[in-house]
mmCIF file of C-alpha atoms in Angstrom:
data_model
loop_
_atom_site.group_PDB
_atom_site.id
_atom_site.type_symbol
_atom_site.label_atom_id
_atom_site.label_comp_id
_atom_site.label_asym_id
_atom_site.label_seq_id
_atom_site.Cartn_x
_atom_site.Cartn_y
_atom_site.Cartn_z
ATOM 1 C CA UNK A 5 63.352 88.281 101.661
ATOM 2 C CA UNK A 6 67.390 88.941 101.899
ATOM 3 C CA UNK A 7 66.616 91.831 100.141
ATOM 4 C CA UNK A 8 63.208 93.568 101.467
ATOM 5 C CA UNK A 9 64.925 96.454 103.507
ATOM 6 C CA UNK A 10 67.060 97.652 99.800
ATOM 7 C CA UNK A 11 63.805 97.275 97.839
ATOM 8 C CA UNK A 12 61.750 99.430 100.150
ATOM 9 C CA UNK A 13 63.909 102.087 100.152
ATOM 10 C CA UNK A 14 63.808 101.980 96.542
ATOM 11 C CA UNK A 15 60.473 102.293 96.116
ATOM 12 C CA UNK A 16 60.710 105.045 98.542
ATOM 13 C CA UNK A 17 63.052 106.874 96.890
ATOM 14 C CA UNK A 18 61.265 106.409 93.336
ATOM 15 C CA UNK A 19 57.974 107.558 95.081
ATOM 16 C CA UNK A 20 60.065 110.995 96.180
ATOM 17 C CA UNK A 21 61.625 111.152 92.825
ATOM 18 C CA UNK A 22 58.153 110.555 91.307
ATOM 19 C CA UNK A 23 56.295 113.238 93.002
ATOM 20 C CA UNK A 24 59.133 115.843 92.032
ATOM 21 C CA UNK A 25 59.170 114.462 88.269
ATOM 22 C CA UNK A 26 55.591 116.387 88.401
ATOM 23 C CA UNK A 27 56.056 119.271 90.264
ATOM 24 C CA UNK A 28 56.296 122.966 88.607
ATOM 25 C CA UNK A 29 59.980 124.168 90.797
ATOM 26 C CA UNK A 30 58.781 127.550 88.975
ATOM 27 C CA UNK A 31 55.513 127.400 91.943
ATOM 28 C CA UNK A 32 57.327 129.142 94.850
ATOM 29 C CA UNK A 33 54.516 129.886 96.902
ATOM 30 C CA UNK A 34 54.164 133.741 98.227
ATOM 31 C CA UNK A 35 54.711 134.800 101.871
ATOM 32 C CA UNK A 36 51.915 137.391 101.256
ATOM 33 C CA UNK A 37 49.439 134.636 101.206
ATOM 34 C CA UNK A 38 46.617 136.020 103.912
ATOM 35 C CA UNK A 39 48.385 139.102 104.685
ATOM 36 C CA UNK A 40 48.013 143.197 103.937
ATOM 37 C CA UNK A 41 48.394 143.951 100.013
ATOM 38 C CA UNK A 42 51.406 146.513 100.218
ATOM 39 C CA UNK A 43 50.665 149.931 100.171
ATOM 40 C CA UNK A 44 51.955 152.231 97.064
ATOM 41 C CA UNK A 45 50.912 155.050 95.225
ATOM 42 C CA UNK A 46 51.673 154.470 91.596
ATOM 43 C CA UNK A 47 50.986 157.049 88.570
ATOM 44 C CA UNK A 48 47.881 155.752 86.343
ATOM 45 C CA UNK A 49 48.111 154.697 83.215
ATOM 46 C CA UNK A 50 45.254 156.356 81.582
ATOM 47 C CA UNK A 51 45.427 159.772 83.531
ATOM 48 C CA UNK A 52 49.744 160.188 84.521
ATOM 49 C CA UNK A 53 48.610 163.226 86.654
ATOM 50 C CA UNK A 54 46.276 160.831 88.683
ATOM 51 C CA UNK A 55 47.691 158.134 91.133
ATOM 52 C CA UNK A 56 45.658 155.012 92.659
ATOM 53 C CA UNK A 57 46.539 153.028 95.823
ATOM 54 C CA UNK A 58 44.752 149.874 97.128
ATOM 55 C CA UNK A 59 43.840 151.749 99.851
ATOM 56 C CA UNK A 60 40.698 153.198 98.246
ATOM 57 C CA UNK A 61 39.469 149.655 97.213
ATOM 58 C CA UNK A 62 38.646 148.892 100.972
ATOM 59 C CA UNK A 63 35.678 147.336 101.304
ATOM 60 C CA UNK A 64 35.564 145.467 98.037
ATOM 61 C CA UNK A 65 36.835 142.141 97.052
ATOM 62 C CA UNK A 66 39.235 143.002 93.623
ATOM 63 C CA UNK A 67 41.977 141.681 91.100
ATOM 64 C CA UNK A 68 44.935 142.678 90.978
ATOM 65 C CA UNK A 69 46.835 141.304 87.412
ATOM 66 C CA UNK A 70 50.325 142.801 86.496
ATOM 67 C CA UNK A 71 51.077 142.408 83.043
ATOM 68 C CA UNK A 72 53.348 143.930 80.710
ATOM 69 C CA UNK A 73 53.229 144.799 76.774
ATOM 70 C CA UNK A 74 56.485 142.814 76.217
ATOM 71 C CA UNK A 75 55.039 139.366 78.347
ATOM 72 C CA UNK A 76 54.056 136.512 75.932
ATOM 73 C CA UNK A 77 51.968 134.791 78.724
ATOM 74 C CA UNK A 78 49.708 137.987 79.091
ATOM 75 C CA UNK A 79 48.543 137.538 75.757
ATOM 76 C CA UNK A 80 47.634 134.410 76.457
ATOM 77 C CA UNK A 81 45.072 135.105 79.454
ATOM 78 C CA UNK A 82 44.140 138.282 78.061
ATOM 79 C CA UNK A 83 40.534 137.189 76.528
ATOM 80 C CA UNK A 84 40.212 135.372 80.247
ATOM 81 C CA UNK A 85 40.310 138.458 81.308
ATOM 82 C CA UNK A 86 38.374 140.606 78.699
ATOM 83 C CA UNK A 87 35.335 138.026 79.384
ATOM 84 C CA UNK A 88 35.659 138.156 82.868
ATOM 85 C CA UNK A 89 35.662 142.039 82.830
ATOM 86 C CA UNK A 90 32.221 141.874 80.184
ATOM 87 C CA UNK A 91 30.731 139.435 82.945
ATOM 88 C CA UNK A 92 31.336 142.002 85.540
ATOM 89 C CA UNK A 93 31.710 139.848 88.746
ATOM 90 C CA UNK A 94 34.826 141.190 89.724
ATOM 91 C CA UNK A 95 36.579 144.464 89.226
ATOM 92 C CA UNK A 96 40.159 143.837 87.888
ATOM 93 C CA UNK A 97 43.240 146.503 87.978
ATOM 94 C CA UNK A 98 46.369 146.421 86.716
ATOM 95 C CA UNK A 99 49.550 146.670 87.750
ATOM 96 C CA UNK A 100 51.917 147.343 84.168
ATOM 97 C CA UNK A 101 55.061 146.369 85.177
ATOM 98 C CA UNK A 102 58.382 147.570 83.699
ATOM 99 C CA UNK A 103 56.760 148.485 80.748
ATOM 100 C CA UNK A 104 56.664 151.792 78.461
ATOM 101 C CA UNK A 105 53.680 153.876 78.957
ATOM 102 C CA UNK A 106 53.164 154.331 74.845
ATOM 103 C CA UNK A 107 53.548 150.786 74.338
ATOM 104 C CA UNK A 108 51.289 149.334 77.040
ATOM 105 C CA UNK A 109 48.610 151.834 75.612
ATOM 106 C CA UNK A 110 49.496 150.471 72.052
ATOM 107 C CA UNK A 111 48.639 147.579 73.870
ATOM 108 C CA UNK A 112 45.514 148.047 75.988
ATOM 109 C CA UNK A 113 44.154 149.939 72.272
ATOM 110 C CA UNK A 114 44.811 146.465 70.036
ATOM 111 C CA UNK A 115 43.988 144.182 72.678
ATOM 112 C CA UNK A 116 40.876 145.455 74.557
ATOM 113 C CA UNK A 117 41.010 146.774 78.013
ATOM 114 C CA UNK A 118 39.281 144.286 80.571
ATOM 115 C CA UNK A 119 40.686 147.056 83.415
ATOM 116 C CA UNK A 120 39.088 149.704 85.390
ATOM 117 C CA UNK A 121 42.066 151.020 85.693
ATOM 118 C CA UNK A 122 46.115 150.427 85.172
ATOM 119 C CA UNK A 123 48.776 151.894 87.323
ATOM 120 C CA UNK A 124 52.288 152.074 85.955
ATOM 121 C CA UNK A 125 55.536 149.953 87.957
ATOM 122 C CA UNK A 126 58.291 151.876 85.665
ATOM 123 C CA UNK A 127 60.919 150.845 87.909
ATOM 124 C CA UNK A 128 59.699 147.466 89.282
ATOM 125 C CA UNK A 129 59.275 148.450 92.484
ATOM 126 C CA UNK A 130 56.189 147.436 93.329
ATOM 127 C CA UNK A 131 56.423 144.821 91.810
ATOM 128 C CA UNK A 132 58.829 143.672 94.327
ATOM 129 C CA UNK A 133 57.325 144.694 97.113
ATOM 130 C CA UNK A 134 54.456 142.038 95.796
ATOM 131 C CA UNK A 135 56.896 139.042 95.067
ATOM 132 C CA UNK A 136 56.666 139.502 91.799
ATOM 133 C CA UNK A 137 59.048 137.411 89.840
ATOM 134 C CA UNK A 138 57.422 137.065 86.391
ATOM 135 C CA UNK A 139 54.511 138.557 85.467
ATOM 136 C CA UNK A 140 51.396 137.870 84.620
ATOM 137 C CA UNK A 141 50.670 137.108 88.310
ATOM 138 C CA UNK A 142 47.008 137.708 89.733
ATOM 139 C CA UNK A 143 46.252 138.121 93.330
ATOM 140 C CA UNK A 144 42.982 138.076 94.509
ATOM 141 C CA UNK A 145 42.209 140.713 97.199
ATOM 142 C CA UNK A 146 39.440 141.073 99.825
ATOM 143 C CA UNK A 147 37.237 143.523 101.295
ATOM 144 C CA UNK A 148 39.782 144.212 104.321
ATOM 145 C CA UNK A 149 42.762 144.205 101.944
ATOM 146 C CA UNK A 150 44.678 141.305 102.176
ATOM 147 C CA UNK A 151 45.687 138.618 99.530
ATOM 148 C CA UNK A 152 43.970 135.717 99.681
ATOM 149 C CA UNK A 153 44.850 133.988 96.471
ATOM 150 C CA UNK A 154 48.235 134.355 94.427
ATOM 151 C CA UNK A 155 47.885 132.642 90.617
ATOM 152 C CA UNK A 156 51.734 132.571 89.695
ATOM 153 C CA UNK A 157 51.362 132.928 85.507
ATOM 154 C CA UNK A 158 48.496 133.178 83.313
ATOM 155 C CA UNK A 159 45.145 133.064 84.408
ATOM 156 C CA UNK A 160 43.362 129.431 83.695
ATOM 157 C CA UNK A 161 39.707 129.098 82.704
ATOM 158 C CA UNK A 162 40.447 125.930 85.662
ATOM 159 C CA UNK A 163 41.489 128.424 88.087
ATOM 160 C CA UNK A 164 39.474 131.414 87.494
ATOM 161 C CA UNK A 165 36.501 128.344 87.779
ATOM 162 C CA UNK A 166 37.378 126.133 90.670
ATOM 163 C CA UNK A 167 39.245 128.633 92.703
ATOM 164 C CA UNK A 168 38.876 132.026 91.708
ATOM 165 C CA UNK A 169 35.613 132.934 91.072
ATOM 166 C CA UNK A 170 33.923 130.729 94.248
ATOM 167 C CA UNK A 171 36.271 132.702 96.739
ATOM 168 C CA UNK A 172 35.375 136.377 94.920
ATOM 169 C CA UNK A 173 31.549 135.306 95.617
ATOM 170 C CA UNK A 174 32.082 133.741 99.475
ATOM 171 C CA UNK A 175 34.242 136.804 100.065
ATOM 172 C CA UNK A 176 31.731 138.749 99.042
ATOM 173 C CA UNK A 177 29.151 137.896 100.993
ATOM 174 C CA UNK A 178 31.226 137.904 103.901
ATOM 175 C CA UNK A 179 32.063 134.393 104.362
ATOM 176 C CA UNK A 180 35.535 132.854 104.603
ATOM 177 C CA UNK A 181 36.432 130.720 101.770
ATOM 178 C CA UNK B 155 86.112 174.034 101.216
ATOM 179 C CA UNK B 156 88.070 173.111 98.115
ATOM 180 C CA UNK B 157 90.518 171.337 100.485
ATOM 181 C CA UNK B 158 87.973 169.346 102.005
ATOM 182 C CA UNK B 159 86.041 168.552 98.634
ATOM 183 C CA UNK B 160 89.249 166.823 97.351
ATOM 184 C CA UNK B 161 89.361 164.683 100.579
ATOM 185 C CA UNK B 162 85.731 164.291 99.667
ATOM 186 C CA UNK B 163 86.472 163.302 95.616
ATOM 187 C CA UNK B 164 89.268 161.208 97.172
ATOM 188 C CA UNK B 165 87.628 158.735 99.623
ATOM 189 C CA UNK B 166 84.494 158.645 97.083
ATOM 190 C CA UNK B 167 86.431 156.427 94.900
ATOM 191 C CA UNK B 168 87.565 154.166 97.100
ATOM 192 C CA UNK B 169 84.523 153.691 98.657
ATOM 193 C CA UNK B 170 82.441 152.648 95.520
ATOM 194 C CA UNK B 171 84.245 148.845 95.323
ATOM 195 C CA UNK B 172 83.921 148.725 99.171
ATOM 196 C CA UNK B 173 80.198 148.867 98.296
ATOM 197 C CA UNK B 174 80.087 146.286 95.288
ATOM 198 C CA UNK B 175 82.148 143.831 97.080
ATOM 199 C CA UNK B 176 79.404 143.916 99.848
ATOM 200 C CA UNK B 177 76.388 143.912 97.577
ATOM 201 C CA UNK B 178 78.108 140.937 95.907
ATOM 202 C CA UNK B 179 78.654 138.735 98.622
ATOM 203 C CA UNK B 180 75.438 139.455 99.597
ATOM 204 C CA UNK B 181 73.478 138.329 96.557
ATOM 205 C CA UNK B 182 75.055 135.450 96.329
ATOM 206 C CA UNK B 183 73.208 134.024 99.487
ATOM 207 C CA UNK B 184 70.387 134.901 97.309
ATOM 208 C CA UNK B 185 68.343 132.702 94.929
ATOM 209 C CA UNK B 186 67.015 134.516 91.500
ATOM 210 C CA UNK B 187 63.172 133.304 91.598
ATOM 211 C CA UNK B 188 64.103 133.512 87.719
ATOM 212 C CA UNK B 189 66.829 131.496 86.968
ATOM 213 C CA UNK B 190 66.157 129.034 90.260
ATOM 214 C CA UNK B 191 69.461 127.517 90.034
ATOM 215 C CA UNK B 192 71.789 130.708 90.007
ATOM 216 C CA UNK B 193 72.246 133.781 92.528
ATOM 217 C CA UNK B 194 71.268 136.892 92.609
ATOM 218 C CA UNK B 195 75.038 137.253 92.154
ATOM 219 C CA UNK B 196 75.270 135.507 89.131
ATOM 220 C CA UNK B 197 71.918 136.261 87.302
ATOM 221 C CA UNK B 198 71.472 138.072 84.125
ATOM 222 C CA UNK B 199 67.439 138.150 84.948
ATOM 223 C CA UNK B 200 65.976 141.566 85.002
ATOM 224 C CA UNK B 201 64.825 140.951 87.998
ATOM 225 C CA UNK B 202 68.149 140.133 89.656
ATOM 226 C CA UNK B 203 69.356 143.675 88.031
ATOM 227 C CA UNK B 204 66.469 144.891 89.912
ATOM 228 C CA UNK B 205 67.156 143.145 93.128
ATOM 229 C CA UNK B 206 70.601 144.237 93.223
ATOM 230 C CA UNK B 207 69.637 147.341 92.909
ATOM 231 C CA UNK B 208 67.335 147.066 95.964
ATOM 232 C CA UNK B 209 70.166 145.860 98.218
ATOM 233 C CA UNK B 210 72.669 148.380 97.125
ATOM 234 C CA UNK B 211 70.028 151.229 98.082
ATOM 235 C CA UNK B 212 69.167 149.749 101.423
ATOM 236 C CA UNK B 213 72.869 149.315 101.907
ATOM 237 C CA UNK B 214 73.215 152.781 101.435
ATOM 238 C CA UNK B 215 70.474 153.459 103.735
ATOM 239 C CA UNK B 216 72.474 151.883 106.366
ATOM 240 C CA UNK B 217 70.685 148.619 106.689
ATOM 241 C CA UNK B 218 72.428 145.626 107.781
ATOM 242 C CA UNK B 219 72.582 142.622 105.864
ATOM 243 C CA UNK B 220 70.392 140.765 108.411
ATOM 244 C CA UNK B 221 67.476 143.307 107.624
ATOM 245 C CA UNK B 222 68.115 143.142 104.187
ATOM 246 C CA UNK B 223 67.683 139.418 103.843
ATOM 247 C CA UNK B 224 64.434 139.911 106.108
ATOM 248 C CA UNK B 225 63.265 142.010 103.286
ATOM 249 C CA UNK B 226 63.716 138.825 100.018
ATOM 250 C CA UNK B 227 62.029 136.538 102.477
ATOM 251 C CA UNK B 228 59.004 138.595 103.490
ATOM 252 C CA UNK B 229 58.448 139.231 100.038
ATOM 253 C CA UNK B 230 59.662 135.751 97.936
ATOM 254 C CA UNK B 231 59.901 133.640 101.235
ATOM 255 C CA UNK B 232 62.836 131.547 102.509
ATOM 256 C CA UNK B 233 62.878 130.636 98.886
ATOM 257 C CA UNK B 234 65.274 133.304 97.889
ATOM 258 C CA UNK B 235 67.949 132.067 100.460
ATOM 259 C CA UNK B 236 70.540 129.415 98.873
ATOM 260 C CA UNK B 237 71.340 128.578 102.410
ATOM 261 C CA UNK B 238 67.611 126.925 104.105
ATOM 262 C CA UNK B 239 67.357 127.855 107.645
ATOM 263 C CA UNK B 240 67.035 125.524 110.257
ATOM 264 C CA UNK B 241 63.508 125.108 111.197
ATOM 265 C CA UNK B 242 61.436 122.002 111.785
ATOM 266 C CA UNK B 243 60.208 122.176 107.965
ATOM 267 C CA UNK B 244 63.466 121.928 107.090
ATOM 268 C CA UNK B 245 64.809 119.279 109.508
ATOM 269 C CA UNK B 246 64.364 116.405 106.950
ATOM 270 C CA UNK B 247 66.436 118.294 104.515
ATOM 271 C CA UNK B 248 69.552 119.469 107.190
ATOM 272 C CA UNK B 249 69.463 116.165 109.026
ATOM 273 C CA UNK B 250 67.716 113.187 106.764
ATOM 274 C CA UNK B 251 70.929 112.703 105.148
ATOM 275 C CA UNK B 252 72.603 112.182 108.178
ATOM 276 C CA UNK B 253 70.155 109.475 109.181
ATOM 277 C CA UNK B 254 70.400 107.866 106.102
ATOM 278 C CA UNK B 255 74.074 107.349 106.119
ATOM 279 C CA UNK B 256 73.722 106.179 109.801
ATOM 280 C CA UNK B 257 71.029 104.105 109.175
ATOM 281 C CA UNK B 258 72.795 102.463 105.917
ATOM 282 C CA UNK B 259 76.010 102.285 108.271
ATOM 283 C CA UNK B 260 73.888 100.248 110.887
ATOM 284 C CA UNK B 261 72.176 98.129 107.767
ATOM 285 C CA UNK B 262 76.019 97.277 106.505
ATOM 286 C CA UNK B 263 76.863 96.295 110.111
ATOM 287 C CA UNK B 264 74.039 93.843 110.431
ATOM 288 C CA UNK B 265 74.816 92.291 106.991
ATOM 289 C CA UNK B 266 78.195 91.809 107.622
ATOM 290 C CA UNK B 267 77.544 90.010 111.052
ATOM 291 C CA UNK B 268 75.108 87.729 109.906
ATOM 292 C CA UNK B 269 76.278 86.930 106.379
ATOM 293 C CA UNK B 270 78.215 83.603 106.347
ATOM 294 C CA UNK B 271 81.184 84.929 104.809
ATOM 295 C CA UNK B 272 82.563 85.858 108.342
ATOM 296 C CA UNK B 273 82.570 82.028 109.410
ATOM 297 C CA UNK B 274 84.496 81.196 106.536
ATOM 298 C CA UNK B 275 88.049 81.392 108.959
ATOM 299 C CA UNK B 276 86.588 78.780 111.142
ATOM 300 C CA UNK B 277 88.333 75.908 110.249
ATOM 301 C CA UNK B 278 86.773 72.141 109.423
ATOM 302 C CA UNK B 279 86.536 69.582 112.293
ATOM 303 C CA UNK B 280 88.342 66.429 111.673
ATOM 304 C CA UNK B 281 85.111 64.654 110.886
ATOM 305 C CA UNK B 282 84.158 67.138 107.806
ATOM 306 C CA UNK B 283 87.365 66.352 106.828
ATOM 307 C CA UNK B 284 86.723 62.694 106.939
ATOM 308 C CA UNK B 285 83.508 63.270 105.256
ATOM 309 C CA UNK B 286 85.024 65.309 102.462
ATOM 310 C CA UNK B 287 87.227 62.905 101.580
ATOM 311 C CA UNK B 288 84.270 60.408 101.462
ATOM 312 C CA UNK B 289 82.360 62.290 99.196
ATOM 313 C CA UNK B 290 85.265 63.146 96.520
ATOM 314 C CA UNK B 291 85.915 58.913 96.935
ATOM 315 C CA UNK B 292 82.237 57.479 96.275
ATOM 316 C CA UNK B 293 79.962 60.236 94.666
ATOM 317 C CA UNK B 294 79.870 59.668 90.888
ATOM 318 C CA UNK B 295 78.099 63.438 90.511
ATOM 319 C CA UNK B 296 79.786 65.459 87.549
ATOM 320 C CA UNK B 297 79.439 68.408 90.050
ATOM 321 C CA UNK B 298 81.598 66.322 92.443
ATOM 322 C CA UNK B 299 84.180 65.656 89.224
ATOM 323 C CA UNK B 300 84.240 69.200 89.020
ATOM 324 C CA UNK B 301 85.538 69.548 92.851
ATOM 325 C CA UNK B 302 87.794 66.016 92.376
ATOM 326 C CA UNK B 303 89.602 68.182 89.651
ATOM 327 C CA UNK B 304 90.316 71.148 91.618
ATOM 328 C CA UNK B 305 91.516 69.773 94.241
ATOM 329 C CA UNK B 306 93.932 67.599 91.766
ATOM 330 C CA UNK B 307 95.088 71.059 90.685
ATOM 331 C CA UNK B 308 95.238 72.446 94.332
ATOM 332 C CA UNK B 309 97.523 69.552 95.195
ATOM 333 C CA UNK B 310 99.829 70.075 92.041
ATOM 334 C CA UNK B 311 100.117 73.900 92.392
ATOM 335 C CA UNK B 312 101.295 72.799 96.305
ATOM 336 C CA UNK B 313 103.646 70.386 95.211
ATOM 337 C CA UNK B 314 105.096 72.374 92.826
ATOM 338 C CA UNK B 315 105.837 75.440 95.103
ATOM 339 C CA UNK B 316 103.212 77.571 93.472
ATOM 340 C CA UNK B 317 101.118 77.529 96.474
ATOM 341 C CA UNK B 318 102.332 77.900 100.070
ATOM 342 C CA UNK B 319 101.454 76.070 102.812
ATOM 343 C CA UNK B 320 99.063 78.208 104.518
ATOM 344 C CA UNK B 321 96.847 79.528 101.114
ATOM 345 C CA UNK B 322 96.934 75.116 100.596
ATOM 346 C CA UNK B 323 95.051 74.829 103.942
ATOM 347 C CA UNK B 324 92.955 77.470 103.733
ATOM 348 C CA UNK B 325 91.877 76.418 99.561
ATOM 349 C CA UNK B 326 91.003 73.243 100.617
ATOM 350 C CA UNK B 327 89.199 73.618 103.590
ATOM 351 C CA UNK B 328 87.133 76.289 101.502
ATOM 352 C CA UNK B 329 86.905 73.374 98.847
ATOM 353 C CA UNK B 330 86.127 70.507 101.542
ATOM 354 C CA UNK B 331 83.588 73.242 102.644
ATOM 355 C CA UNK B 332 81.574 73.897 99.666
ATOM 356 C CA UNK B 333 82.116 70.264 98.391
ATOM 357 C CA UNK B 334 80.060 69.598 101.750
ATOM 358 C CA UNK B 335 77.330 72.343 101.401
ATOM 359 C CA UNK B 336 76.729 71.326 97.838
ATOM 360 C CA UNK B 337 76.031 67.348 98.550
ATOM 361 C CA UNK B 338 73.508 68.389 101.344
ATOM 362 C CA UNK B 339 71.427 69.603 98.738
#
């Protein structure tokens, strides 16, 4: 009984401890969350004396994946995002990030090419202005233009399930997810 | 014109640390979302190159350092900055330690009060005494021999100068005390 107060605040402070044990520090979730994509106009991959910007993908609900020839994890959710691109619910465009344009072709040749398009981030740039800090990162953006879903790392057949995919349909239909 | 592009070429020069010292001591109020646990400063992360870069341009640009940092946060949130603000998500964090130390301050200070070690000056009433002395005379307990030979030992240490009159009183009323305590059991 002496000792009640001591051994509740241990168990508090193991509880705290606990819950960190099992969180991912490398999650920093993104200020963009619900607001405007950035604006850029970025050469395209495919056609260098073409640009894209997100403006012309108002009024449709998109992906946006940057990747990179030299990422590891990119390989890994690549046939994620070859099968999602064959199953055609959801357009998905890149964003190659600090990459050479020779080698992410190299790449997009070997590997398949799940996009509609790619636009190339030489510099980093954009990536930046998108709180990038290691690629692959996905956002998910709606009809009006804003990011409403951030996946930080590869794409999961968990996420692209359970989160993904349900807010691409509600979102396009018009209904909040 | 050749006069005042050697003024030019010599202020250049000596502007270019000016520069680095400030983009320095900026990043380092930076966190690299990279390498979590080092600066901007500090990190060897391509993306800290990259970030660097960023706030040597805008520096450049004339922007001040307050703008700058608006410009990590909008993008990587108040992550980026080593040094949390102060806003009610982060109250726990600036203050909680606080607490805890005055909370653990006011725990110590009840302890102490309450525990009996602070009655342990008050000395025994001439009938504890008495009873003492009964108890080391008729209780046959080895736990009582135990006490009957300390206080043999107290008494010798006292008579042979080892022990001086106050520490005697105060060892025997602590023995008379426990001796006491221990038969009430």
């Amino acid at each position: 009984m002496k000792f009640a107060v001591p051994l509740i605040l241990f168990a508090v402070l193991v509880g705290f401890l606990g819950v960190g044990l099992w969180r991912d520090p490398h999650l920093v979730p993104s200020p963009l969350m619900d607001r405007q994509a950035p604006e850029f106009h970025l050469v395209r991959l495919d056609e260098p004396n073409l640009s894209f910007s997100p403006r012309e993908m108002l009024g449709k609900v998109w992906l946006f994946n940057t990747w990179a020839s030299w990422c590891v994890s990119c390989r890994e959710e690549h046939p994620l995002l070859e099968a999602l691109s064959k199953a055609d619910v959801v357009p998905i465009y890149g964003l190659n990030y600090k990459d050479k344009r020779d080698d992410a072709l190299n790449w997009l040749n070997k590997m398949g090419n799940p996009y509609v398009l790619n636009v190339q981030d030489t510099n980093g740039r954009v990536g930046i202005d998108y709180g990038v800090y290691g690629v692959p990162e996905t956002y998910l953006i709606d009809k009006a233009g804003v990011i409403r879903y951030k996946q930080i790392g590869p794409l999961t057949l968990k996420a692209l399930e359970e989160t993904i995919l349900p807010m691409v349909r509600k979102l396009n239909i018009g209904l909040q997810p | 014109m050749n006069a005042l592009l050697l003024l030019a070429m010599l202020f250049q020069p000596a502007r270019a640390p000016d520069l680095d010292q400030r983009v320095m001591t900026l990043s380092e109020q930076f966190r690299c979302l990279v390498c979590q646990n080092e600066t901007i400063a500090d990190s060897h992360a391509d993306l800290a190159d990259d970030l660097r870069q960023q706030i040597r341009e805008q520096m450049i640009a004339g922007r001040s350092d307050a703008q700058i940092s608006t410009f990590l946060t909008d993008r990587y949130g108040d992550f980026v900055l080593y040094r949390p603000r102060v806003t009610p998500k982060t109250y726990a964090l600036w203050f909680g330690p606080f607490l805890l130390l005055g909370g653990g301050l006011y725990w110590l200070y009840l302890f102490t009060k309450h525990s009996p070690s602070s009655s342990k000056l008050r000395t025994l009433s001439a009938e504890e005494h008495r009873r003492a002395a009964e108890l080391l005379r008729i209780v046959a307990d080895p736990n009582v021999a135990v006490y009957r030979d300390q206080f043999a030992e107290l008494e010798s240490d006292f008579r042979a100068g080892l022990v001086v009159r106050a520490q005697y009183d105060r060892d025997r009323d602590e023995l008379e005390r426990r001796l006491i305590e221990d038969c009430r059991e």
